[in-house]
Coordinates of C-alpha atoms (C1' of nucleotides) in Angstrom, one line a residue:
Chain G
X1 CA 80.7 162.1 142.0
X2 CA 84.4 163.1 142.2
X3 CA 87.1 162.8 139.6
X4 CA 89.8 163.2 142.2
X5 CA 92.5 160.6 142.0
X6 CA 93.4 159.3 145.5
X7 CA 97.0 160.4 146.2
X8 CA 99.0 157.4 147.3
X9 CA 102.4 155.9 147.0
X10 CA 103.3 152.3 146.3
X11 CA 104.0 149.9 149.1
X12 CA 107.6 150.2 150.3
X13 CA 108.0 153.6 148.5
X14 CA 108.0 156.8 150.4
X15 CA 107.8 160.6 150.2
X16 CA 110.3 162.6 152.2
X17 CA 109.2 165.8 154.0
X18 CA 111.8 168.6 154.4
X19 CA 113.0 167.5 157.7
X20 CA 113.6 163.8 156.7
X21 CA 115.0 164.7 153.3
X22 CA 117.4 167.2 154.9
X23 CA 118.7 164.4 157.2
X24 CA 119.2 162.1 154.2
X25 CA 121.1 164.7 152.3
X26 CA 123.2 165.6 155.3
X27 CA 124.2 161.9 155.8
X28 CA 124.8 161.5 152.2
X29 CA 127.1 164.5 152.1
X30 CA 128.9 163.3 155.2
X31 CA 129.6 160.0 153.5
X32 CA 130.8 161.6 150.3
X33 CA 133.3 163.5 152.4
X34 CA 134.4 160.4 154.2
X35 CA 134.9 158.5 151.0
X36 CA 136.9 161.3 149.5
X37 CA 139.1 161.2 152.6
X38 CA 140.2 157.7 151.5
X39 CA 140.6 158.6 147.8
X40 CA 137.4 157.0 146.6
X41 CA 135.9 158.8 143.6
X42 CA 132.2 159.0 142.6
X43 CA 130.4 157.4 139.7
X44 CA 126.8 157.0 138.6
X45 CA 125.0 154.5 136.3
X46 CA 121.5 154.3 134.9
X47 CA 118.7 153.0 137.1
X48 CA 117.4 151.0 134.2
X49 CA 119.6 148.3 132.6
X50 CA 118.9 145.5 130.1
X51 CA 117.3 142.7 132.1
X52 CA 120.0 140.2 131.0
X53 CA 122.7 142.4 132.6
X54 CA 121.0 142.4 136.0
X55 CA 119.6 139.0 135.9
X56 CA 122.5 137.3 134.2
X57 CA 123.7 134.9 136.9
X58 CA 121.5 135.5 139.8
X59 CA 118.8 132.9 139.8
X60 CA 115.9 132.3 142.0
X61 CA 115.8 134.6 145.0
X62 CA 117.1 137.8 143.5
X63 CA 115.3 137.4 140.3
X64 CA 112.0 137.4 142.2
X65 CA 113.0 140.7 143.8
X66 CA 114.0 142.6 140.7
X67 CA 111.5 145.0 139.1
X68 CA 111.6 144.1 135.4
X69 CA 109.3 144.8 132.5
X70 CA 109.2 145.6 128.8
X71 CA 109.9 149.2 127.9
X72 CA 108.0 151.1 125.3
X73 CA 110.2 149.7 122.6
X74 CA 109.7 146.2 123.7
X75 CA 113.1 145.8 125.3
X76 CA 113.4 143.6 128.5
X77 CA 114.6 146.0 131.1
X78 CA 115.1 145.9 134.8
X79 CA 115.7 148.4 137.6
X80 CA 119.0 148.0 139.5
X81 CA 118.5 146.1 142.8
X82 CA 122.0 146.9 144.1
X83 CA 124.9 149.0 142.9
X84 CA 127.4 146.2 142.6
X85 CA 126.1 144.4 139.6
X86 CA 125.8 147.7 137.6
X87 CA 129.3 148.4 138.7
X88 CA 130.5 145.1 137.3
X89 CA 129.0 146.0 133.9
X90 CA 130.5 149.5 134.3
X91 CA 134.0 148.1 134.8
X92 CA 133.7 145.6 132.0
X93 CA 132.7 148.5 129.7
X94 CA 135.1 151.1 130.9
X95 CA 138.1 149.4 132.5
X96 CA 140.3 150.5 129.5
X97 CA 139.5 154.1 130.3
X98 CA 140.3 153.7 133.9
X99 CA 143.2 152.6 136.1
X100 CA 143.7 149.8 138.6
X101 CA 143.2 149.5 141.4
X102 CA 140.0 151.5 140.9
X103 CA 138.3 152.8 144.0
X104 CA 134.8 154.2 143.5
X105 CA 131.8 155.1 145.5
X106 CA 128.2 155.3 144.4
X107 CA 125.4 156.7 146.5
X108 CA 122.1 156.1 144.8
X109 CA 118.6 154.5 145.0
X110 CA 118.1 150.9 144.4
X111 CA 114.8 148.9 144.1
X112 CA 113.8 145.5 145.5
X113 CA 110.3 144.1 145.2
X114 CA 110.3 142.3 148.5
X115 CA 108.1 142.6 151.6
X116 CA 108.6 145.6 153.7
X117 CA 109.4 146.1 157.4
X118 CA 110.9 148.8 159.6
X119 CA 114.2 149.9 158.0
X120 CA 113.3 147.7 155.0
X121 CA 111.9 149.3 151.9
X122 CA 111.3 148.7 148.2
X123 CA 113.1 151.8 147.2
X124 CA 116.1 152.8 149.3
X125 CA 119.5 154.4 149.1
X126 CA 122.7 152.5 149.2
X127 CA 126.2 154.0 149.6
X128 CA 128.4 151.5 147.9
X129 CA 132.1 151.6 147.8
X130 CA 134.6 149.1 146.3
X131 CA 138.2 148.7 145.4
X132 CA 138.7 146.6 142.4
X133 CA 141.7 145.2 140.5
X134 CA 143.6 144.1 143.6
X135 CA 143.5 141.3 146.1
X136 CA 145.5 142.3 149.2
X137 CA 145.1 142.7 152.9
X138 CA 145.7 146.4 152.5
X139 CA 142.7 146.8 150.3
X140 CA 140.6 144.7 152.6
X141 CA 141.7 146.7 155.6
X142 CA 141.1 150.0 153.9
X143 CA 137.5 149.1 153.4
X144 CA 137.2 148.3 157.2
X145 CA 139.0 151.5 158.1
X146 CA 136.6 153.4 155.9
X147 CA 133.6 151.7 157.5
X148 CA 134.9 152.7 160.9
X149 CA 135.5 156.3 159.8
X150 CA 132.0 156.4 158.3
X151 CA 130.4 155.2 161.5
X152 CA 132.3 157.8 163.5
X153 CA 131.3 160.6 161.1
X154 CA 127.7 159.5 161.0
X155 CA 127.4 159.7 164.8
X156 CA 127.5 156.0 165.7
X157 CA 131.0 155.4 167.1
X158 CA 129.4 152.8 169.4
X159 CA 129.2 150.2 166.6
X160 CA 131.0 147.0 165.8
X161 CA 132.4 145.8 162.5
X162 CA 132.1 142.0 162.5
X163 CA 134.6 140.4 160.2
X164 CA 135.3 136.9 159.0
X165 CA 136.9 135.1 156.2
X166 CA 134.9 132.6 154.2
X167 CA 138.0 130.9 153.0
X168 CA 138.7 129.6 156.5
X169 CA 135.3 128.2 156.9
X170 CA 135.5 126.4 153.5
X171 CA 138.9 124.9 154.5
X172 CA 137.3 123.7 157.7
X173 CA 134.3 122.2 155.9
X174 CA 136.7 120.5 153.4
X175 CA 138.6 119.0 156.3
X176 CA 135.5 117.4 157.7
X177 CA 134.3 116.3 154.3
X178 CA 131.4 118.7 153.9
X179 CA 132.6 121.1 151.2
X180 CA 129.8 120.1 148.9
X181 CA 127.2 121.5 151.4
X182 CA 129.2 124.7 152.1
X183 CA 126.5 127.1 150.8
X184 CA 123.7 125.6 153.0
X185 CA 125.9 125.4 156.0
X186 CA 127.2 128.9 155.6
X187 CA 123.6 130.1 155.4
X188 CA 122.6 128.2 158.5
X189 CA 125.5 129.4 160.5
X190 CA 124.8 132.9 159.5
X191 CA 121.6 132.8 161.5
X192 CA 123.3 131.8 164.8
X193 CA 122.7 135.1 166.5
X194 CA 119.1 135.1 165.5
X195 CA 118.2 131.4 166.1
X196 CA 120.3 130.6 169.1
X197 CA 122.7 127.8 169.6
X198 CA 120.2 125.0 170.0
X199 CA 118.2 125.6 166.9
X200 CA 121.3 126.2 164.8
X201 CA 122.7 122.9 166.1
X202 CA 119.5 121.1 165.1
X203 CA 119.5 122.5 161.6
X204 CA 123.2 121.7 161.2
X205 CA 122.6 118.2 162.4
X206 CA 120.0 117.8 159.6
X207 CA 122.6 118.8 157.0
X208 CA 125.2 116.5 158.5
X209 CA 124.9 114.6 161.8
X210 CA 125.0 115.5 165.4
X211 CA 128.7 115.1 166.0
X212 CA 129.6 117.3 163.0
X213 CA 127.1 119.9 164.1
X214 CA 129.0 120.1 167.4
X215 CA 132.2 120.5 165.5
X216 CA 130.8 123.3 163.4
X217 CA 129.5 125.1 166.5
X218 CA 132.9 124.8 168.2
X219 CA 134.5 126.2 165.1
X220 CA 132.3 129.3 165.1
X221 CA 132.5 129.9 168.8
X222 CA 133.9 133.3 169.7
X223 CA 137.1 133.5 171.6
X224 CA 138.2 136.0 174.2
X225 CA 139.9 138.2 171.6
X226 CA 140.5 138.6 167.9
X227 CA 143.8 136.7 168.1
X228 CA 142.4 134.1 170.5
X229 CA 139.5 133.4 168.1
X230 CA 141.9 133.4 165.1
X231 CA 144.2 130.9 166.8
X232 CA 141.3 128.6 167.4
X233 CA 140.1 128.9 163.8
X234 CA 143.6 128.2 162.5
X235 CA 144.0 125.1 164.6
X236 CA 140.6 123.7 163.7
X237 CA 141.0 124.2 159.9
X238 CA 144.4 122.4 159.9
X239 CA 147.1 125.0 160.6
X240 CA 148.5 128.0 159.0
X241 CA 147.1 129.0 155.5
X242 CA 146.7 132.1 153.4
X243 CA 143.2 132.8 154.6
X244 CA 144.2 132.9 158.2
X245 CA 147.3 134.9 157.3
X246 CA 145.0 137.5 155.6
X247 CA 143.1 138.0 158.8
X248 CA 146.4 138.3 160.8
X249 CA 147.6 140.9 158.4
X250 CA 144.4 142.8 158.7
X251 CA 144.5 142.6 162.5
X252 CA 148.0 144.0 162.6
X253 CA 146.9 146.9 160.5
X254 CA 143.9 147.4 162.7
X255 CA 146.2 147.6 165.7
X256 CA 148.3 150.2 164.1
X257 CA 145.2 152.1 163.2
X258 CA 144.0 151.9 166.8
X259 CA 140.6 150.4 165.8
X260 CA 140.5 148.8 169.2
X261 CA 137.5 146.5 169.8
X262 CA 135.4 148.2 167.2
X263 CA 136.5 145.3 164.9
X264 CA 135.5 141.9 166.0
X265 CA 136.4 138.5 164.5
X266 CA 133.0 136.8 164.2
X267 CA 133.4 133.3 162.7
X268 CA 129.6 132.9 162.4
X269 CA 129.3 135.8 160.0
X270 CA 129.3 134.5 156.5
X271 CA 126.8 136.6 154.4
X272 CA 124.2 134.9 152.3
X273 CA 125.3 136.2 149.0
X274 CA 127.2 133.5 147.2
X275 CA 129.6 135.8 145.3
X276 CA 131.8 136.5 148.3
X277 CA 134.9 134.5 148.4
X278 CA 137.2 136.0 151.1
X279 CA 136.7 138.4 154.0
X280 CA 133.2 139.4 154.8
X281 CA 131.8 142.0 157.1
X282 CA 128.7 143.3 158.8
X283 CA 128.3 146.4 160.9
X284 CA 126.0 146.4 163.9
X285 CA 125.0 149.4 166.0
X286 CA 125.4 148.7 169.7
X287 CA 122.4 150.8 170.6
X288 CA 120.0 149.0 168.2
X289 CA 121.3 145.6 167.0
X290 CA 117.7 144.5 166.1
X291 CA 117.7 146.7 163.0
X292 CA 120.4 144.5 161.5
X293 CA 123.5 145.3 159.6
X294 CA 123.8 148.9 158.4
X295 CA 126.9 148.2 156.3
X296 CA 127.8 144.9 154.8
X297 CA 130.2 143.6 152.2
X298 CA 133.2 141.5 151.5
X299 CA 135.7 140.3 149.0
X300 CA 134.9 138.6 145.7
X301 CA 137.5 137.2 143.4
X302 CA 135.8 138.0 140.1
X303 CA 133.5 141.0 139.9
X304 CA 132.7 141.2 136.2
X305 CA 133.2 137.6 135.1
X306 CA 129.8 137.7 133.4
X307 CA 130.7 140.6 131.2
X308 CA 134.4 140.3 130.5
X309 CA 137.3 137.9 130.4
X310 CA 139.4 140.3 132.4
X311 CA 139.5 139.0 136.0
X312 CA 138.7 141.8 138.5
X313 CA 139.1 140.8 142.1
X314 CA 137.7 143.3 144.5
X315 CA 136.5 144.2 148.0
X316 CA 133.7 146.5 149.0
X317 CA 130.7 147.2 151.1
X318 CA 127.4 149.0 151.1
X319 CA 125.9 151.3 153.7
X320 CA 122.1 151.2 153.8
X321 CA 121.4 154.9 154.2
X322 CA 117.7 154.6 154.8
X323 CA 118.1 151.8 157.3
X324 CA 120.7 154.0 159.0
X325 CA 118.3 156.9 159.1
X326 CA 115.6 154.7 160.6
X327 CA 118.1 153.4 163.2
X328 CA 119.4 156.9 164.1
X329 CA 115.8 158.1 164.5
X330 CA 114.9 155.1 166.6
X331 CA 117.7 155.8 169.0
X332 CA 117.1 159.5 168.9
X333 CA 120.4 160.4 167.5
X334 CA 119.6 162.5 164.5
X335 CA 120.9 166.0 164.9
X336 CA 118.1 168.5 164.2
X337 CA 118.4 170.1 160.8
X338 CA 117.3 173.7 161.0
X339 CA 115.9 175.9 158.4
X340 CA 118.6 177.3 156.1
X341 CA 117.4 180.8 156.9
X342 CA 117.9 182.0 160.5
X343 CA 116.1 185.3 160.0
X344 CA 112.6 186.0 159.0
X345 CA 111.6 189.5 157.9
X346 CA 108.0 190.0 159.2
X347 CA 105.6 191.4 156.6
X348 CA 103.3 193.7 158.6
X349 CA 102.8 196.7 156.5
X350 CA 101.5 196.7 152.9
X351 CA 103.3 199.9 152.2
X352 CA 106.7 198.5 153.2
X353 CA 107.0 195.7 150.6
X354 CA 109.9 197.3 148.8
X355 CA 111.7 198.0 152.0
X356 CA 111.4 194.3 153.1
X357 CA 112.8 193.1 149.8
X358 CA 115.5 195.7 149.9
X359 CA 116.6 194.5 153.3
X360 CA 116.5 190.9 152.2
X361 CA 118.7 191.7 149.2
X362 CA 121.3 193.3 151.5
X363 CA 121.3 190.3 153.7
X364 CA 121.6 187.9 150.9
X365 CA 124.4 189.9 149.3
X366 CA 126.2 189.5 152.6
X367 CA 125.7 185.8 152.3
X368 CA 123.0 185.7 155.0
X369 CA 120.1 183.4 154.3
X370 CA 116.8 185.1 155.1
X371 CA 113.1 185.1 154.2
X372 CA 110.5 187.7 153.8
X373 CA 107.1 186.4 154.9
X374 CA 105.2 186.3 151.7
X375 CA 102.0 188.0 152.8
X376 CA 100.8 190.6 155.3
X377 CA 99.2 188.2 157.7
X378 CA 98.5 188.4 161.4
X379 CA 101.6 188.6 163.5
X380 CA 100.7 185.4 165.3
X381 CA 100.7 183.5 162.0
X382 CA 104.1 184.9 161.0
X383 CA 105.6 184.0 164.4
X384 CA 104.1 180.5 164.1
X385 CA 105.6 180.1 160.7
X386 CA 109.1 181.1 162.0
X387 CA 108.8 178.6 164.9
X388 CA 107.6 175.8 162.8
X389 CA 110.6 176.3 160.4
X390 CA 113.0 176.6 163.3
X391 CA 113.8 180.3 162.5
X392 CA 115.1 181.9 165.6
X393 CA 115.2 185.5 164.7
X394 CA 112.7 187.9 163.2
X395 CA 113.2 191.4 161.9
X396 CA 110.3 193.9 161.8
X397 CA 109.5 197.6 162.1
X398 CA 106.6 199.5 163.5
X399 CA 105.3 203.0 162.6
X400 CA 108.0 204.9 164.4
X401 CA 110.8 202.6 163.0
X402 CA 109.4 203.3 159.6
X403 CA 109.6 207.0 160.2
X404 CA 113.1 206.8 161.7
X405 CA 114.4 204.2 159.2
X406 CA 115.2 201.8 162.0
X407 CA 114.5 198.0 162.3
X408 CA 113.9 195.8 165.3
X409 CA 115.6 192.4 165.7
X410 CA 113.9 189.9 168.0
X411 CA 115.1 186.6 169.3
X412 CA 112.0 184.3 169.5
X413 CA 113.6 182.1 172.2
X414 CA 114.7 184.8 174.6
X415 CA 112.2 187.5 173.6
X416 CA 115.0 190.0 173.5
X417 CA 114.5 192.9 171.1
X418 CA 117.3 195.0 169.8
X419 CA 116.8 198.2 167.9
X420 CA 119.0 198.7 164.9
X421 CA 119.8 202.0 163.1
X422 CA 119.4 200.8 159.6
X423 CA 119.8 198.0 157.0
X424 CA 123.6 197.9 157.4
X425 CA 123.2 197.4 161.2
X426 CA 120.8 194.5 160.5
X427 CA 123.3 192.9 158.2
X428 CA 126.1 193.3 160.7
X429 CA 124.0 191.9 163.5
X430 CA 122.9 188.9 161.5
X431 CA 126.5 188.2 160.6
X432 CA 127.3 188.1 164.3
X433 CA 124.3 185.7 164.8
X434 CA 125.5 183.4 162.1
X435 CA 129.1 183.5 163.4
X436 CA 128.0 183.0 167.0
Chain M
rG1 C1' 106.2 135.0 148.3
rU2 C1' 104.0 132.8 153.4
rG3 C1' 101.9 133.6 158.4
rG4 C1' 100.1 137.1 162.4
rA5 C1' 98.5 142.0 164.2
rU6 C1' 96.7 146.8 163.0
rG7 C1' 93.9 150.6 159.9
rU8 C1' 88.1 155.8 163.3
rA9 C1' 89.2 164.1 162.4
rG10 C1' 95.9 166.8 160.3
rC11 C1' 98.1 164.0 165.0
rU12 C1' 97.3 160.5 169.5
rC13 C1' 93.4 157.5 170.5
rA14 C1' 88.1 156.0 172.7
rG15 C1' 83.9 153.8 170.8
rU16 C1' 82.2 145.8 169.5
rG17 C1' 75.1 145.8 165.8
rG18 C1' 70.9 151.1 166.7
rU19 C1' 71.5 159.3 165.1
rA20 C1' 80.1 159.2 164.7
rG21 C1' 83.5 160.9 170.0
rA22 C1' 87.7 163.0 173.3
rG23 C1' 92.4 165.4 173.7
rU24 C1' 95.5 168.1 170.6
rC25 C1' 96.0 170.8 166.3
rC26 C1' 93.6 174.2 162.9
rC27 C1' 90.2 178.6 161.9
rA28 C1' 87.3 183.0 163.8
rG29 C1' 86.4 186.4 167.7
rA30 C1' 87.5 188.5 172.7
rA31 C1' 91.5 189.9 176.0
rU32 C1' 96.6 190.9 175.4
rG33 C1' 100.6 198.1 175.0
rU34 C1' 103.8 193.4 168.6
rG35 C1' 102.0 185.9 168.7
rG36 C1' 102.8 181.9 172.3
rC37 C1' 98.8 182.2 178.6
rU38 C1' 93.3 182.8 179.1
rC39 C1' 88.1 182.9 177.4
rU40 C1' 84.1 182.1 173.6
rG41 C1' 82.6 180.1 169.2
rG42 C1' 83.6 177.1 164.8
rA43 C1' 85.3 173.8 161.0
rU44 C1' 87.1 169.0 159.6
rG45 C1' 85.8 162.1 159.0
rU46 C1' 82.8 158.2 152.2
rC47 C1' 85.0 155.0 160.5
rG48 C1' 91.5 152.5 154.6
rC49 C1' 88.8 150.7 150.1
rG50 C1' 85.1 147.2 147.8
rG51 C1' 81.5 143.6 148.4
rG52 C1' 78.3 140.5 151.8
rU53 C1' 75.0 139.3 156.2
rU54 C1' 71.2 142.4 158.8
rC55 C1' 65.3 146.2 159.4
rG56 C1' 70.0 148.6 160.7
rA57 C1' 77.4 147.6 160.3
rA58 C1' 83.0 151.7 162.6
rC59 C1' 81.5 147.1 165.1
rC60 C1' 80.1 140.5 162.1
rC61 C1' 81.9 137.8 157.3
rC62 C1' 84.8 137.8 152.5
rG63 C1' 88.1 140.3 149.4
rU64 C1' 91.5 144.2 148.6
rC65 C1' 95.2 148.0 149.8
rA66 C1' 98.6 150.0 153.4
rU67 C1' 101.5 149.8 157.9
rC68 C1' 104.0 146.9 161.8
rC69 C1' 105.9 142.0 163.3
rA70 C1' 107.8 136.9 162.2
rC71 C1' 109.7 133.7 158.2
rC72 C1' 112.6 134.1 153.7
rC73 C1' 116.3 137.3 152.1
rC74 C1' 118.9 141.5 152.8
rA75 C1' 120.7 147.5 153.3

RNA sequence: GUGGAUGUAGCUCAGUGGUAGAGUCCCAGAAUGUGGCUCUGGAUGUCGCGGGUUCGAACCCCGUCAUCCACCCCA
């Protein structure tokens, strides 16, 4: 009989080993730098909120996905399932302490109790960024430019930001008398890429009729260029209007910014979430489109309407960091993250313990990360340790080195061994290694 | 939440009713003029978990958990 508890983690939850966690931290740090480049500032909020805050408006679908329970004091609480709703509460509570427009980013874990798949977990990190307190093309464009920069910085310049404006679609639907079914139609259209034209047409015909389905499909057809597509949309929804103008303004900024064809007008992109009211976007990686959008968002005209009378329009997006890591791994584009220490001091002689630590101290004082192997094990094991951790250099000394006060520095890859006069020489050599 | 596939040693997998296997990895030893090549030996599995059928189950049946895929939704 055993009283050992089987170690396991919940479905959709994961442990991260050093290599994976290093990657996550690196990407996260990269994003923080990119956000800062655009003047976005960081915030954080609690992972647990009153259930009514998180479940307030969102009925059905999201409610089923939110982890909620009674805390030890009997309060109904819930774990945040995205960073936008907590942000809305945050703004309602702190807007008087802040300034508008307020541009914030928030990189943190969120939880959703839905079924798992590759790149789809129950606990995952989102990098959310929004500009609130302003409704302008400049703000919309800044989010797009930021997504573009983030994609470049993350190592996926070969990606496309698909953009659309829901307002245009709604105008179009109104013009053909289907405004009442806009939500269903938007959802159906959103699946065009996945279902294909025929199936989408069939489903649209169920919502309206065959002729209307054809009209809708014509409407969402892609043109030969951003402006060509936009001209088509403008014509089909009854001529110039503020929503088309917004896209034109964004496009002119994109040209000045030299975004090129990384920004695509995609009339079939609508996003399922019903709080978006203006431009919406998704970001697809050319190398692995199957994994889905790695950064999605859009404009909403009232962020915190549930919690305050102050009207806060905004625009923002969320990068799915874990999905991105899964994608980068799948296309083999994660840069290896080495061990922080590039030098291992081999521990071969029980009488030299003080010397090893003394050398390590010198190195560290010089800002040089190093390790002393923590036991006098066989050399093969110490070499193996260094290799597994990606440490390229080892320092050791044999009997004669010990007598002479010298050290040997060996490159594990080239096998080259260099004899060094003393600790200062080791420090100097390691400095060169780090620099070179 | 619904449907399908999968689940055997740390890893990759073979084994379809009759005493649990291979490769790799790991450990020990030999050789090696400070490891990595070679040789010898060794360890490791409640066959995801729990029931059932059977003289006998890794294999058949049911349930359950996890992973992957599709739906739904989304990052």
